Amino acid sequence: MGEDATQHQREQTRNLCIEDSCTDKLGLSLVLLSFSFVTLLSCLLQAGGQAKEK
């Protein structure tokens, strides 16, 4: 009985680690996505501003 409980606990810990890495990757991709979106937007605004000046 004791060994089964230990093995089950290990599996839960492993699953938690997997979930943590998934949320880390998701958070990182969201940050990168928003950063690239803002960069793209500012580039478009600058290009639009230069076009108006001409």
mmCIF file with all atom_site columns, N, CA and C in Angstrom, residues 16-45:
data_model
loop_
_atom_site.group_PDB
_atom_site.id
_atom_site.type_symbol
_atom_site.label_atom_id
_atom_site.label_alt_id
_atom_site.label_comp_id
_atom_site.label_asym_id
_atom_site.label_entity_id
_atom_site.label_seq_id
_atom_site.pdbx_PDB_ins_code
_atom_site.Cartn_x
_atom_site.Cartn_y
_atom_site.Cartn_z
_atom_site.occupancy
_atom_site.B_iso_or_equiv
_atom_site.pdbx_formal_charge
_atom_site.auth_seq_id
_atom_site.auth_comp_id
_atom_site.auth_asym_id
_atom_site.auth_atom_id
_atom_site.pdbx_PDB_model_num
ATOM 1  N N  . LEU A 1 16 ? 2.246 18.065 -12.289 1.00 0.00 ? 16 LEU A N  1
ATOM 2  C CA . LEU A 1 16 ? 2.290 19.476 -11.910 1.00 0.00 ? 16 LEU A CA 1
ATOM 3  C C  . LEU A 1 16 ? 3.433 20.169 -12.631 1.00 0.00 ? 16 LEU A C  1
ATOM 4  N N  . CYS A 1 17 ? 4.578 19.502 -12.715 1.00 0.00 ? 17 CYS A N  1
ATOM 5  C CA . CYS A 1 17 ? 5.730 20.085 -13.397 1.00 0.00 ? 17 CYS A CA 1
ATOM 6  C C  . CYS A 1 17 ? 5.408 20.323 -14.869 1.00 0.00 ? 17 CYS A C  1
ATOM 7  N N  . ILE A 1 18 ? 4.752 19.351 -15.481 1.00 0.00 ? 18 ILE A N  1
ATOM 8  C CA . ILE A 1 18 ? 4.388 19.481 -16.895 1.00 0.00 ? 18 ILE A CA 1
ATOM 9  C C  . ILE A 1 18 ? 3.426 20.657 -17.083 1.00 0.00 ? 18 ILE A C  1
ATOM 10 N N  . GLU A 1 19 ? 2.439 20.767 -16.209 1.00 0.00 ? 19 GLU A N  1
ATOM 11 C CA . GLU A 1 19 ? 1.475 21.868 -16.311 1.00 0.00 ? 19 GLU A CA 1
ATOM 12 C C  . GLU A 1 19 ? 2.171 23.213 -16.120 1.00 0.00 ? 19 GLU A C  1
ATOM 13 N N  . ASP A 1 20 ? 3.122 23.283 -15.193 1.00 0.00 ? 20 ASP A N  1
ATOM 14 C CA . ASP A 1 20 ? 3.841 24.530 -14.953 1.00 0.00 ? 20 ASP A CA 1
ATOM 15 C C  . ASP A 1 20 ? 4.610 24.952 -16.200 1.00 0.00 ? 20 ASP A C  1
ATOM 16 N N  . SER A 1 21 ? 5.315 24.013 -16.823 1.00 0.00 ? 21 SER A N  1
ATOM 17 C CA . SER A 1 21 ? 6.093 24.363 -18.011 1.00 0.00 ? 21 SER A CA 1
ATOM 18 C C  . SER A 1 21 ? 5.169 24.804 -19.144 1.00 0.00 ? 21 SER A C  1
ATOM 19 N N  . CYS A 1 22 ? 3.997 24.204 -19.232 1.00 0.00 ? 22 CYS A N  1
ATOM 20 C CA . CYS A 1 22 ? 3.039 24.596 -20.273 1.00 0.00 ? 22 CYS A CA 1
ATOM 21 C C  . CYS A 1 22 ? 2.553 26.023 -20.043 1.00 0.00 ? 22 CYS A C  1
ATOM 22 N N  . THR A 1 23 ? 2.221 26.364 -18.811 1.00 0.00 ? 23 THR A N  1
ATOM 23 C CA . THR A 1 23 ? 1.745 27.720 -18.523 1.00 0.00 ? 23 THR A CA 1
ATOM 24 C C  . THR A 1 23 ? 2.875 28.719 -18.712 1.00 0.00 ? 23 THR A C  1
ATOM 25 N N  . ASP A 1 24 ? 4.126 28.325 -18.391 1.00 0.00 ? 24 ASP A N  1
ATOM 26 C CA . ASP A 1 24 ? 5.261 29.214 -18.610 1.00 0.00 ? 24 ASP A CA 1
ATOM 27 C C  . ASP A 1 24 ? 5.401 29.516 -20.096 1.00 0.00 ? 24 ASP A C  1
ATOM 28 N N  . LYS A 1 25 ? 5.319 28.477 -20.923 1.00 0.00 ? 25 LYS A N  1
ATOM 29 C CA . LYS A 1 25 ? 5.445 28.670 -22.370 1.00 0.00 ? 25 LYS A CA 1
ATOM 30 C C  . LYS A 1 25 ? 4.301 29.522 -22.894 1.00 0.00 ? 25 LYS A C  1
ATOM 31 N N  . LEU A 1 26 ? 3.110 29.306 -22.371 1.00 0.00 ? 26 LEU A N  1
ATOM 32 C CA . LEU A 1 26 ? 1.947 30.075 -22.809 1.00 0.00 ? 26 LEU A CA 1
ATOM 33 C C  . LEU A 1 26 ? 2.130 31.547 -22.446 1.00 0.00 ? 26 LEU A C  1
ATOM 34 N N  . GLY A 1 27 ? 2.565 31.818 -21.223 1.00 0.00 ? 27 GLY A N  1
ATOM 35 C CA . GLY A 1 27 ? 2.794 33.194 -20.781 1.00 0.00 ? 27 GLY A CA 1
ATOM 36 C C  . GLY A 1 27 ? 3.867 33.863 -21.619 1.00 0.00 ? 27 GLY A C  1
ATOM 37 N N  . LEU A 1 28 ? 4.933 33.112 -21.897 1.00 0.00 ? 28 LEU A N  1
ATOM 38 C CA . LEU A 1 28 ? 6.034 33.656 -22.683 1.00 0.00 ? 28 LEU A CA 1
ATOM 39 C C  . LEU A 1 28 ? 5.579 33.979 -24.098 1.00 0.00 ? 28 LEU A C  1
ATOM 40 N N  . SER A 1 29 ? 4.815 33.075 -24.693 1.00 0.00 ? 29 SER A N  1
ATOM 41 C CA . SER A 1 29 ? 4.337 33.313 -26.060 1.00 0.00 ? 29 SER A CA 1
ATOM 42 C C  . SER A 1 29 ? 3.369 34.493 -26.102 1.00 0.00 ? 29 SER A C  1
ATOM 43 N N  . LEU A 1 30 ? 2.573 34.660 -25.042 1.00 0.00 ? 30 LEU A N  1
ATOM 44 C CA . LEU A 1 30 ? 1.652 35.803 -24.990 1.00 0.00 ? 30 LEU A CA 1
ATOM 45 C C  . LEU A 1 30 ? 2.437 37.109 -24.922 1.00 0.00 ? 30 LEU A C  1
ATOM 46 N N  . VAL A 1 31 ? 3.497 37.128 -24.120 1.00 0.00 ? 31 VAL A N  1
ATOM 47 C CA . VAL A 1 31 ? 4.333 38.330 -24.000 1.00 0.00 ? 31 VAL A CA 1
ATOM 48 C C  . VAL A 1 31 ? 4.988 38.640 -25.340 1.00 0.00 ? 31 VAL A C  1
ATOM 49 N N  . LEU A 1 32 ? 5.549 37.612 -25.973 1.00 0.00 ? 32 LEU A N  1
ATOM 50 C CA . LEU A 1 32 ? 6.201 37.814 -27.266 1.00 0.00 ? 32 LEU A CA 1
ATOM 51 C C  . LEU A 1 32 ? 5.201 38.269 -28.321 1.00 0.00 ? 32 LEU A C  1
ATOM 52 N N  . LEU A 1 33 ? 4.016 37.686 -28.284 1.00 0.00 ? 33 LEU A N  1
ATOM 53 C CA . LEU A 1 33 ? 2.979 38.034 -29.252 1.00 0.00 ? 33 LEU A CA 1
ATOM 54 C C  . LEU A 1 33 ? 2.567 39.491 -29.092 1.00 0.00 ? 33 LEU A C  1
ATOM 55 N N  . SER A 1 34 ? 2.320 39.915 -27.853 1.00 0.00 ? 34 SER A N  1
ATOM 56 C CA . SER A 1 34 ? 1.905 41.299 -27.622 1.00 0.00 ? 34 SER A CA 1
ATOM 57 C C  . SER A 1 34 ? 3.036 42.267 -27.970 1.00 0.00 ? 34 SER A C  1
ATOM 58 N N  . PHE A 1 35 ? 4.285 41.874 -27.664 1.00 0.00 ? 35 PHE A N  1
ATOM 59 C CA . PHE A 1 35 ? 5.429 42.730 -27.972 1.00 0.00 ? 35 PHE A CA 1
ATOM 60 C C  . PHE A 1 35 ? 5.571 42.918 -29.481 1.00 0.00 ? 35 PHE A C  1
ATOM 61 N N  . SER A 1 36 ? 5.464 41.819 -30.227 1.00 0.00 ? 36 SER A N  1
ATOM 62 C CA . SER A 1 36 ? 5.584 41.917 -31.686 1.00 0.00 ? 36 SER A CA 1
ATOM 63 C C  . SER A 1 36 ? 4.414 42.703 -32.274 1.00 0.00 ? 36 SER A C  1
ATOM 64 N N  . PHE A 1 37 ? 3.239 42.573 -31.657 1.00 0.00 ? 37 PHE A N  1
ATOM 65 C CA . PHE A 1 37 ? 2.067 43.313 -32.131 1.00 0.00 ? 37 PHE A CA 1
ATOM 66 C C  . PHE A 1 37 ? 2.276 44.811 -31.945 1.00 0.00 ? 37 PHE A C  1
ATOM 67 N N  . VAL A 1 38 ? 2.776 45.206 -30.785 1.00 0.00 ? 38 VAL A N  1
ATOM 68 C CA . VAL A 1 38 ? 3.033 46.621 -30.500 1.00 0.00 ? 38 VAL A CA 1
ATOM 69 C C  . VAL A 1 38 ? 4.110 47.157 -31.440 1.00 0.00 ? 38 VAL A C  1
ATOM 70 N N  . THR A 1 39 ? 5.151 46.370 -31.663 1.00 0.00 ? 39 THR A N  1
ATOM 71 C CA . THR A 1 39 ? 6.224 46.787 -32.572 1.00 0.00 ? 39 THR A CA 1
ATOM 72 C C  . THR A 1 39 ? 5.687 46.983 -33.986 1.00 0.00 ? 39 THR A C  1
ATOM 73 N N  . LEU A 1 40 ? 4.896 46.036 -34.436 1.00 0.00 ? 40 LEU A N  1
ATOM 74 C CA . LEU A 1 40 ? 4.300 46.123 -35.773 1.00 0.00 ? 40 LEU A CA 1
ATOM 75 C C  . LEU A 1 40 ? 3.405 47.352 -35.881 1.00 0.00 ? 40 LEU A C  1
ATOM 76 N N  . LEU A 1 41 ? 2.621 47.586 -34.838 1.00 0.00 ? 41 LEU A N  1
ATOM 77 C CA . LEU A 1 41 ? 1.706 48.720 -34.830 1.00 0.00 ? 41 LEU A CA 1
ATOM 78 C C  . LEU A 1 41 ? 2.473 50.037 -34.902 1.00 0.00 ? 41 LEU A C  1
ATOM 79 N N  . SER A 1 42 ? 3.543 50.163 -34.114 1.00 0.00 ? 42 SER A N  1
ATOM 80 C CA . SER A 1 42 ? 4.324 51.400 -34.121 1.00 0.00 ? 42 SER A CA 1
ATOM 81 C C  . SER A 1 42 ? 5.001 51.600 -35.474 1.00 0.00 ? 42 SER A C  1
ATOM 82 N N  . CYS A 1 43 ? 5.456 50.516 -36.078 1.00 0.00 ? 43 CYS A N  1
ATOM 83 C CA . CYS A 1 43 ? 6.057 50.615 -37.418 1.00 0.00 ? 43 CYS A CA 1
ATOM 84 C C  . CYS A 1 43 ? 5.026 51.098 -38.433 1.00 0.00 ? 43 CYS A C  1
ATOM 85 N N  . LEU A 1 44 ? 3.831 50.558 -38.356 1.00 0.00 ? 44 LEU A N  1
ATOM 86 C CA . LEU A 1 44 ? 2.765 50.967 -39.274 1.00 0.00 ? 44 LEU A CA 1
ATOM 87 C C  . LEU A 1 44 ? 2.407 52.434 -39.067 1.00 0.00 ? 44 LEU A C  1
ATOM 88 N N  . LEU A 1 45 ? 2.350 52.860 -37.809 1.00 0.00 ? 45 LEU A N  1
ATOM 89 C CA . LEU A 1 45 ? 2.017 54.253 -37.516 1.00 0.00 ? 45 LEU A CA 1
ATOM 90 C C  . LEU A 1 45 ? 3.105 55.180 -38.035 1.00 0.00 ? 45 LEU A C  1
#
